[in-house]
């Protein structure tokens, strides 16, 4: 079974730009969660989607948004990028909300 | 709010035993998971405790005490490849999952 895939793996943007990250979950998994990981803050939950609906949202500003498609693939978008948005963005899929989560390799975003 | 506390770093030698504690304050608590993350890698699931007691999976064991809002991950017969960060994560009502700050385990020869 193929694992969780994320694209792109690396991204460099400048302040003020926007970015879209993509995540393809394991086949059969309907829940997709997104996390931001930084050295100082650890793993911070962004949001979770289940069957195209956002079930849960973390404490991030509205610049961070996401969506899920009918094939369970998910995208997250960050608008008006700030330097502090530089981080590893991880996507995880599971059969149901927060069951054993399978993480993708992440997208490392650098904002200059 | 929800919070989990775990030590930031632990150092031990090969063959030793390491216990990583995790205390949590979580309303509507369901259970505690543990994840391992090697440098440059993605977190991988180790175990889940939904009930009090000890769960053993090979060299790794995880324990939960709901009455104490406390759990731990026990790493036995440490190997160099166990050098990684370990995260506890609390699953709670309302489909919430909160991660602790992570414990960096350094195994020395």
PDB file of N, CA and C in Angstrom, chain A residues 8-81:
ATOM      1  N   UNK A   8       4.806  20.117  -2.842  1.00  0.00           N
ATOM      2  CA  UNK A   8       6.189  19.719  -3.114  1.00  0.00           C
ATOM      3  C   UNK A   8       6.916  19.357  -1.823  1.00  0.00           C
ATOM      4  N   UNK A   9       8.111  18.859  -1.904  1.00  0.00           N
ATOM      5  CA  UNK A   9       8.866  18.527  -0.709  1.00  0.00           C
ATOM      6  C   UNK A   9       9.566  19.762  -0.133  1.00  0.00           C
ATOM      7  N   UNK A  10       9.967  20.653  -1.006  1.00  0.00           N
ATOM      8  CA  UNK A  10      10.643  21.872  -0.569  1.00  0.00           C
ATOM      9  C   UNK A  10      10.077  23.065  -1.346  1.00  0.00           C
ATOM     10  N   UNK A  11      10.018  24.180  -0.656  1.00  0.00           N
ATOM     11  CA  UNK A  11       9.437  25.370  -1.263  1.00  0.00           C
ATOM     12  C   UNK A  11      10.082  26.608  -0.657  1.00  0.00           C
ATOM     13  N   UNK A  12      10.435  27.531  -1.514  1.00  0.00           N
ATOM     14  CA  UNK A  12      10.964  28.816  -1.034  1.00  0.00           C
ATOM     15  C   UNK A  12      10.072  29.920  -1.584  1.00  0.00           C
ATOM     16  N   UNK A  13       9.566  30.748  -0.694  1.00  0.00           N
ATOM     17  CA  UNK A  13       8.688  31.842  -1.066  1.00  0.00           C
ATOM     18  C   UNK A  13       9.178  33.117  -0.388  1.00  0.00           C
ATOM     19  N   UNK A  14       8.612  34.230  -0.816  1.00  0.00           N
ATOM     20  CA  UNK A  14       8.935  35.503  -0.166  1.00  0.00           C
ATOM     21  C   UNK A  14       7.710  36.017   0.577  1.00  0.00           C
ATOM     22  N   UNK A  15       7.967  36.873   1.525  1.00  0.00           N
ATOM     23  CA  UNK A  15       6.886  37.454   2.330  1.00  0.00           C
ATOM     24  C   UNK A  15       5.794  38.036   1.440  1.00  0.00           C
ATOM     25  N   UNK A  16       4.555  37.827   1.839  1.00  0.00           N
ATOM     26  CA  UNK A  16       3.439  38.376   1.099  1.00  0.00           C
ATOM     27  C   UNK A  16       2.872  37.438   0.036  1.00  0.00           C
ATOM     28  N   UNK A  17       3.663  36.463  -0.362  1.00  0.00           N
ATOM     29  CA  UNK A  17       3.159  35.523  -1.362  1.00  0.00           C
ATOM     30  C   UNK A  17       2.213  34.524  -0.704  1.00  0.00           C
ATOM     31  N   UNK A  18       1.605  33.700  -1.537  1.00  0.00           N
ATOM     32  CA  UNK A  18       0.766  32.630  -1.009  1.00  0.00           C
ATOM     33  C   UNK A  18       1.304  31.296  -1.507  1.00  0.00           C
ATOM     34  N   UNK A  19       0.912  30.235  -0.837  1.00  0.00           N
ATOM     35  CA  UNK A  19       1.419  28.921  -1.185  1.00  0.00           C
ATOM     36  C   UNK A  19       0.316  27.873  -1.006  1.00  0.00           C
ATOM     37  N   UNK A  20       0.348  26.859  -1.837  1.00  0.00           N
ATOM     38  CA  UNK A  20      -0.587  25.736  -1.738  1.00  0.00           C
ATOM     39  C   UNK A  20       0.203  24.448  -1.646  1.00  0.00           C
ATOM     40  N   UNK A  21      -0.092  23.676  -0.615  1.00  0.00           N
ATOM     41  CA  UNK A  21       0.571  22.396  -0.397  1.00  0.00           C
ATOM     42  C   UNK A  21      -0.442  21.284  -0.608  1.00  0.00           C
ATOM     43  N   UNK A  22       0.038  20.155  -1.107  1.00  0.00           N
ATOM     44  CA  UNK A  22      -0.864  19.064  -1.437  1.00  0.00           C
ATOM     45  C   UNK A  22      -0.521  17.798  -0.658  1.00  0.00           C
ATOM     46  N   UNK A  23      -1.550  17.022  -0.356  1.00  0.00           N
ATOM     47  CA  UNK A  23      -1.375  15.783   0.400  1.00  0.00           C
ATOM     48  C   UNK A  23      -2.294  14.713  -0.171  1.00  0.00           C
ATOM     49  N   UNK A  24      -1.719  13.554  -0.479  1.00  0.00           N
ATOM     50  CA  UNK A  24      -2.515  12.411  -0.915  1.00  0.00           C
ATOM     51  C   UNK A  24      -2.455  11.341   0.160  1.00  0.00           C
ATOM     52  N   UNK A  25      -3.588  11.021   0.773  1.00  0.00           N
ATOM     53  CA  UNK A  25      -3.587  10.064   1.887  1.00  0.00           C
ATOM     54  C   UNK A  25      -3.476   8.627   1.403  1.00  0.00           C
ATOM     55  N   UNK A  26      -3.318   7.742   2.348  1.00  0.00           N
ATOM     56  CA  UNK A  26      -3.322   6.317   2.050  1.00  0.00           C
ATOM     57  C   UNK A  26      -4.714   5.941   1.548  1.00  0.00           C
ATOM     58  N   UNK A  27      -4.749   5.077   0.555  1.00  0.00           N
ATOM     59  CA  UNK A  27      -6.024   4.661  -0.008  1.00  0.00           C
ATOM     60  C   UNK A  27      -6.937   4.091   1.081  1.00  0.00           C
ATOM     61  N   UNK A  28      -8.173   4.586   1.105  1.00  0.00           N
ATOM     62  CA  UNK A  28      -9.122   4.110   2.109  1.00  0.00           C
ATOM     63  C   UNK A  28      -9.195   4.980   3.348  1.00  0.00           C
ATOM     64  N   UNK A  29      -8.220   5.856   3.520  1.00  0.00           N
ATOM     65  CA  UNK A  29      -8.237   6.776   4.663  1.00  0.00           C
ATOM     66  C   UNK A  29      -9.058   8.005   4.314  1.00  0.00           C
ATOM     67  N   UNK A  30      -9.996   8.337   5.195  1.00  0.00           N
ATOM     68  CA  UNK A  30     -10.880   9.467   4.918  1.00  0.00           C
ATOM     69  C   UNK A  30     -10.529  10.707   5.728  1.00  0.00           C
ATOM     70  N   UNK A  31      -9.693  10.535   6.738  1.00  0.00           N
ATOM     71  CA  UNK A  31      -9.310  11.666   7.582  1.00  0.00           C
ATOM     72  C   UNK A  31      -7.912  12.146   7.199  1.00  0.00           C
ATOM     73  N   UNK A  32      -7.793  13.428   7.002  1.00  0.00           N
ATOM     74  CA  UNK A  32      -6.492  14.049   6.717  1.00  0.00           C
ATOM     75  C   UNK A  32      -6.296  15.217   7.677  1.00  0.00           C
ATOM     76  N   UNK A  33      -5.173  15.191   8.360  1.00  0.00           N
ATOM     77  CA  UNK A  33      -4.849  16.270   9.291  1.00  0.00           C
ATOM     78  C   UNK A  33      -3.573  16.961   8.845  1.00  0.00           C
ATOM     79  N   UNK A  34      -3.478  18.224   9.176  1.00  0.00           N
ATOM     80  CA  UNK A  34      -2.297  19.018   8.841  1.00  0.00           C
ATOM     81  C   UNK A  34      -1.663  19.551  10.119  1.00  0.00           C
ATOM     82  N   UNK A  35      -0.335  19.547  10.143  1.00  0.00           N
ATOM     83  CA  UNK A  35       0.409  20.033  11.293  1.00  0.00           C
ATOM     84  C   UNK A  35       1.547  20.932  10.827  1.00  0.00           C
ATOM     85  N   UNK A  36       1.881  21.882  11.659  1.00  0.00           N
ATOM     86  CA  UNK A  36       3.058  22.711  11.444  1.00  0.00           C
ATOM     87  C   UNK A  36       4.092  22.309  12.480  1.00  0.00           C
ATOM     88  N   UNK A  37       5.322  22.065  12.039  1.00  0.00           N
ATOM     89  CA  UNK A  37       6.373  21.698  12.975  1.00  0.00           C
ATOM     90  C   UNK A  37       7.532  22.674  12.873  1.00  0.00           C
ATOM     91  N   UNK A  38       7.864  23.283  13.991  1.00  0.00           N
ATOM     92  CA  UNK A  38       9.006  24.181  14.086  1.00  0.00           C
ATOM     93  C   UNK A  38       9.837  23.790  15.282  1.00  0.00           C
ATOM     94  N   UNK A  39      11.126  24.117  15.288  1.00  0.00           N
ATOM     95  CA  UNK A  39      11.982  23.726  16.413  1.00  0.00           C
ATOM     96  C   UNK A  39      11.482  24.264  17.747  1.00  0.00           C
ATOM     97  N   UNK A  40      10.945  25.448  17.749  1.00  0.00           N
ATOM     98  CA  UNK A  40      10.541  26.041  19.012  1.00  0.00           C
ATOM     99  C   UNK A  40       9.158  25.639  19.500  1.00  0.00           C
ATOM    100  N   UNK A  41       8.265  25.325  18.582  1.00  0.00           N
ATOM    101  CA  UNK A  41       6.864  25.090  18.930  1.00  0.00           C
ATOM    102  C   UNK A  41       6.428  23.637  18.809  1.00  0.00           C
ATOM    103  N   UNK A  42       7.289  22.770  18.321  1.00  0.00           N
ATOM    104  CA  UNK A  42       6.893  21.375  18.213  1.00  0.00           C
ATOM    105  C   UNK A  42       5.850  21.176  17.132  1.00  0.00           C
ATOM    106  N   UNK A  43       4.989  20.182  17.348  1.00  0.00           N
ATOM    107  CA  UNK A  43       3.940  19.844  16.385  1.00  0.00           C
ATOM    108  C   UNK A  43       2.657  20.585  16.741  1.00  0.00           C
ATOM    109  N   UNK A  44       2.262  21.487  15.886  1.00  0.00           N
ATOM    110  CA  UNK A  44       1.049  22.262  16.131  1.00  0.00           C
ATOM    111  C   UNK A  44      -0.035  21.849  15.134  1.00  0.00           C
ATOM    112  N   UNK A  45      -1.202  21.511  15.664  1.00  0.00           N
ATOM    113  CA  UNK A  45      -2.313  21.064  14.830  1.00  0.00           C
ATOM    114  C   UNK A  45      -2.932  22.242  14.080  1.00  0.00           C
ATOM    115  N   UNK A  46      -3.094  22.067  12.781  1.00  0.00           N
ATOM    116  CA  UNK A  46      -3.705  23.117  11.945  1.00  0.00           C
ATOM    117  C   UNK A  46      -5.185  22.861  11.746  1.00  0.00           C
ATOM    118  N   UNK A  47      -5.512  21.759  11.098  1.00  0.00           N
ATOM    119  CA  UNK A  47      -6.910  21.381  10.896  1.00  0.00           C
ATOM    120  C   UNK A  47      -7.004  19.938  10.436  1.00  0.00           C
ATOM    121  N   UNK A  48      -8.217  19.405  10.532  1.00  0.00           N
ATOM    122  CA  UNK A  48      -8.493  18.043  10.114  1.00  0.00           C
ATOM    123  C   UNK A  48      -9.708  18.021   9.213  1.00  0.00           C
ATOM    124  N   UNK A  49      -9.623  17.251   8.151  1.00  0.00           N
ATOM    125  CA  UNK A  49     -10.733  17.067   7.231  1.00  0.00           C
ATOM    126  C   UNK A  49     -11.149  15.614   7.201  1.00  0.00           C
ATOM    127  N   UNK A  50     -12.443  15.425   7.128  1.00  0.00           N
ATOM    128  CA  UNK A  50     -12.997  14.076   7.041  1.00  0.00           C
ATOM    129  C   UNK A  50     -14.136  14.129   6.046  1.00  0.00           C
ATOM    130  N   UNK A  51     -14.045  13.315   4.998  1.00  0.00           N
ATOM    131  CA  UNK A  51     -15.086  13.289   3.967  1.00  0.00           C
ATOM    132  C   UNK A  51     -15.443  14.699   3.510  1.00  0.00           C
ATOM    133  N   UNK A  52     -14.429  15.454   3.160  1.00  0.00           N
ATOM    134  CA  UNK A  52     -14.554  16.787   2.561  1.00  0.00           C
ATOM    135  C   UNK A  52     -15.027  17.874   3.527  1.00  0.00           C
ATOM    136  N   UNK A  53     -15.185  17.537   4.795  1.00  0.00           N
ATOM    137  CA  UNK A  53     -15.648  18.519   5.781  1.00  0.00           C
ATOM    138  C   UNK A  53     -14.551  18.792   6.800  1.00  0.00           C
ATOM    139  N   UNK A  54     -14.382  20.060   7.140  1.00  0.00           N
ATOM    140  CA  UNK A  54     -13.416  20.379   8.188  1.00  0.00           C
ATOM    141  C   UNK A  54     -14.036  20.033   9.528  1.00  0.00           C
ATOM    142  N   UNK A  55     -13.408  19.101  10.229  1.00  0.00           N
ATOM    143  CA  UNK A  55     -13.953  18.641  11.510  1.00  0.00           C
ATOM    144  C   UNK A  55     -13.363  19.395  12.678  1.00  0.00           C
ATOM    145  N   UNK A  56     -12.155  19.839  12.490  1.00  0.00           N
ATOM    146  CA  UNK A  56     -11.450  20.439  13.613  1.00  0.00           C
ATOM    147  C   UNK A  56     -10.476  21.484  13.112  1.00  0.00           C
ATOM    148  N   UNK A  57     -10.252  22.490  13.930  1.00  0.00           N
ATOM    149  CA  UNK A  57      -9.335  23.537  13.545  1.00  0.00           C
ATOM    150  C   UNK A  57      -8.495  23.941  14.734  1.00  0.00           C
ATOM    151  N   UNK A  58      -7.218  24.122  14.511  1.00  0.00           N
ATOM    152  CA  UNK A  58      -6.318  24.570  15.568  1.00  0.00           C
ATOM    153  C   UNK A  58      -6.326  26.078  15.679  1.00  0.00           C
ATOM    154  N   UNK A  59      -5.418  26.582  16.492  1.00  0.00           N
ATOM    155  CA  UNK A  59      -5.374  28.017  16.755  1.00  0.00           C
ATOM    156  C   UNK A  59      -4.427  28.741  15.809  1.00  0.00           C
ATOM    157  N   UNK A  60      -4.773  28.752  14.576  1.00  0.00           N
ATOM    158  CA  UNK A  60      -3.977  29.452  13.575  1.00  0.00           C
ATOM    159  C   UNK A  60      -4.842  30.531  12.931  1.00  0.00           C
ATOM    160  N   UNK A  61      -4.183  31.608  12.449  1.00  0.00           N
ATOM    161  CA  UNK A  61      -4.970  32.693  11.831  1.00  0.00           C
ATOM    162  C   UNK A  61      -5.649  32.239  10.550  1.00  0.00           C
ATOM    163  N   UNK A  62      -6.598  33.053  10.107  1.00  0.00           N
ATOM    164  CA  UNK A  62      -7.379  32.730   8.915  1.00  0.00           C
ATOM    165  C   UNK A  62      -6.567  32.647   7.634  1.00  0.00           C
ATOM    166  N   UNK A  63      -5.304  33.089   7.713  1.00  0.00           N
ATOM    167  CA  UNK A  63      -4.446  32.973   6.518  1.00  0.00           C
ATOM    168  C   UNK A  63      -4.204  31.508   6.150  1.00  0.00           C
ATOM    169  N   UNK A  64      -4.394  30.652   7.127  1.00  0.00           N
ATOM    170  CA  UNK A  64      -4.208  29.216   6.907  1.00  0.00           C
ATOM    171  C   UNK A  64      -5.582  28.604   6.612  1.00  0.00           C
ATOM    172  N   UNK A  65      -5.687  27.964   5.479  1.00  0.00           N
ATOM    173  CA  UNK A  65      -6.955  27.339   5.116  1.00  0.00           C
ATOM    174  C   UNK A  65      -6.681  26.013   4.423  1.00  0.00           C
ATOM    175  N   UNK A  66      -7.709  25.223   4.290  1.00  0.00           N
ATOM    176  CA  UNK A  66      -7.523  23.937   3.646  1.00  0.00           C
ATOM    177  C   UNK A  66      -8.803  23.468   2.998  1.00  0.00           C
ATOM    178  N   UNK A  67      -8.684  22.357   2.320  1.00  0.00           N
ATOM    179  CA  UNK A  67      -9.868  21.728   1.763  1.00  0.00           C
ATOM    180  C   UNK A  67      -9.550  20.277   1.452  1.00  0.00           C
ATOM    181  N   UNK A  68     -10.593  19.515   1.289  1.00  0.00           N
ATOM    182  CA  UNK A  68     -10.426  18.108   0.939  1.00  0.00           C
ATOM    183  C   UNK A  68     -11.346  17.780  -0.218  1.00  0.00           C
ATOM    184  N   UNK A  69     -10.844  16.996  -1.116  1.00  0.00           N
ATOM    185  CA  UNK A  69     -11.596  16.634  -2.313  1.00  0.00           C
ATOM    186  C   UNK A  69     -12.280  15.289  -2.124  1.00  0.00           C
ATOM    187  N   UNK A  70     -13.116  14.948  -3.072  1.00  0.00           N
ATOM    188  CA  UNK A  70     -13.916  13.718  -2.947  1.00  0.00           C
ATOM    189  C   UNK A  70     -13.040  12.466  -2.932  1.00  0.00           C
ATOM    190  N   UNK A  71     -11.835  12.556  -3.474  1.00  0.00           N
ATOM    191  CA  UNK A  71     -10.936  11.390  -3.446  1.00  0.00           C
ATOM    192  C   UNK A  71     -10.047  11.402  -2.206  1.00  0.00           C
ATOM    193  N   UNK A  72     -10.396  12.248  -1.241  1.00  0.00           N
ATOM    194  CA  UNK A  72      -9.705  12.400   0.047  1.00  0.00           C
ATOM    195  C   UNK A  72      -8.398  13.166  -0.030  1.00  0.00           C
ATOM    196  N   UNK A  73      -7.939  13.476  -1.220  1.00  0.00           N
ATOM    197  CA  UNK A  73      -6.749  14.318  -1.315  1.00  0.00           C
ATOM    198  C   UNK A  73      -7.051  15.675  -0.688  1.00  0.00           C
ATOM    199  N   UNK A  74      -6.018  16.257  -0.090  1.00  0.00           N
ATOM    200  CA  UNK A  74      -6.240  17.520   0.617  1.00  0.00           C
ATOM    201  C   UNK A  74      -5.192  18.552   0.206  1.00  0.00           C
ATOM    202  N   UNK A  75      -5.573  19.780   0.290  1.00  0.00           N
ATOM    203  CA  UNK A  75      -4.659  20.889   0.064  1.00  0.00           C
ATOM    204  C   UNK A  75      -4.756  21.849   1.230  1.00  0.00           C
ATOM    205  N   UNK A  76      -3.641  22.483   1.538  1.00  0.00           N
ATOM    206  CA  UNK A  76      -3.697  23.589   2.476  1.00  0.00           C
ATOM    207  C   UNK A  76      -3.065  24.811   1.813  1.00  0.00           C
ATOM    208  N   UNK A  77      -3.605  25.951   2.135  1.00  0.00           N
ATOM    209  CA  UNK A  77      -3.173  27.196   1.536  1.00  0.00           C
ATOM    210  C   UNK A  77      -2.776  28.172   2.628  1.00  0.00           C
ATOM    211  N   UNK A  78      -1.674  28.844   2.412  1.00  0.00           N
ATOM    212  CA  UNK A  78      -1.282  29.915   3.321  1.00  0.00           C
ATOM    213  C   UNK A  78      -1.150  31.185   2.496  1.00  0.00           C
ATOM    214  N   UNK A  79      -1.901  32.194   2.868  1.00  0.00           N
ATOM    215  CA  UNK A  79      -1.853  33.451   2.128  1.00  0.00           C
ATOM    216  C   UNK A  79      -1.014  34.462   2.901  1.00  0.00           C
ATOM    217  N   UNK A  80      -0.597  35.485   2.208  1.00  0.00           N
ATOM    218  CA  UNK A  80       0.177  36.578   2.791  1.00  0.00           C
ATOM    219  C   UNK A  80       1.258  36.035   3.730  1.00  0.00           C
ATOM    220  N   UNK A  81       2.151  35.273   3.169  1.00  0.00           N
ATOM    221  CA  UNK A  81       3.179  34.592   3.951  1.00  0.00           C
ATOM    222  C   UNK A  81       3.995  35.545   4.815  1.00  0.00           C
TER     223      UNK A  81
END
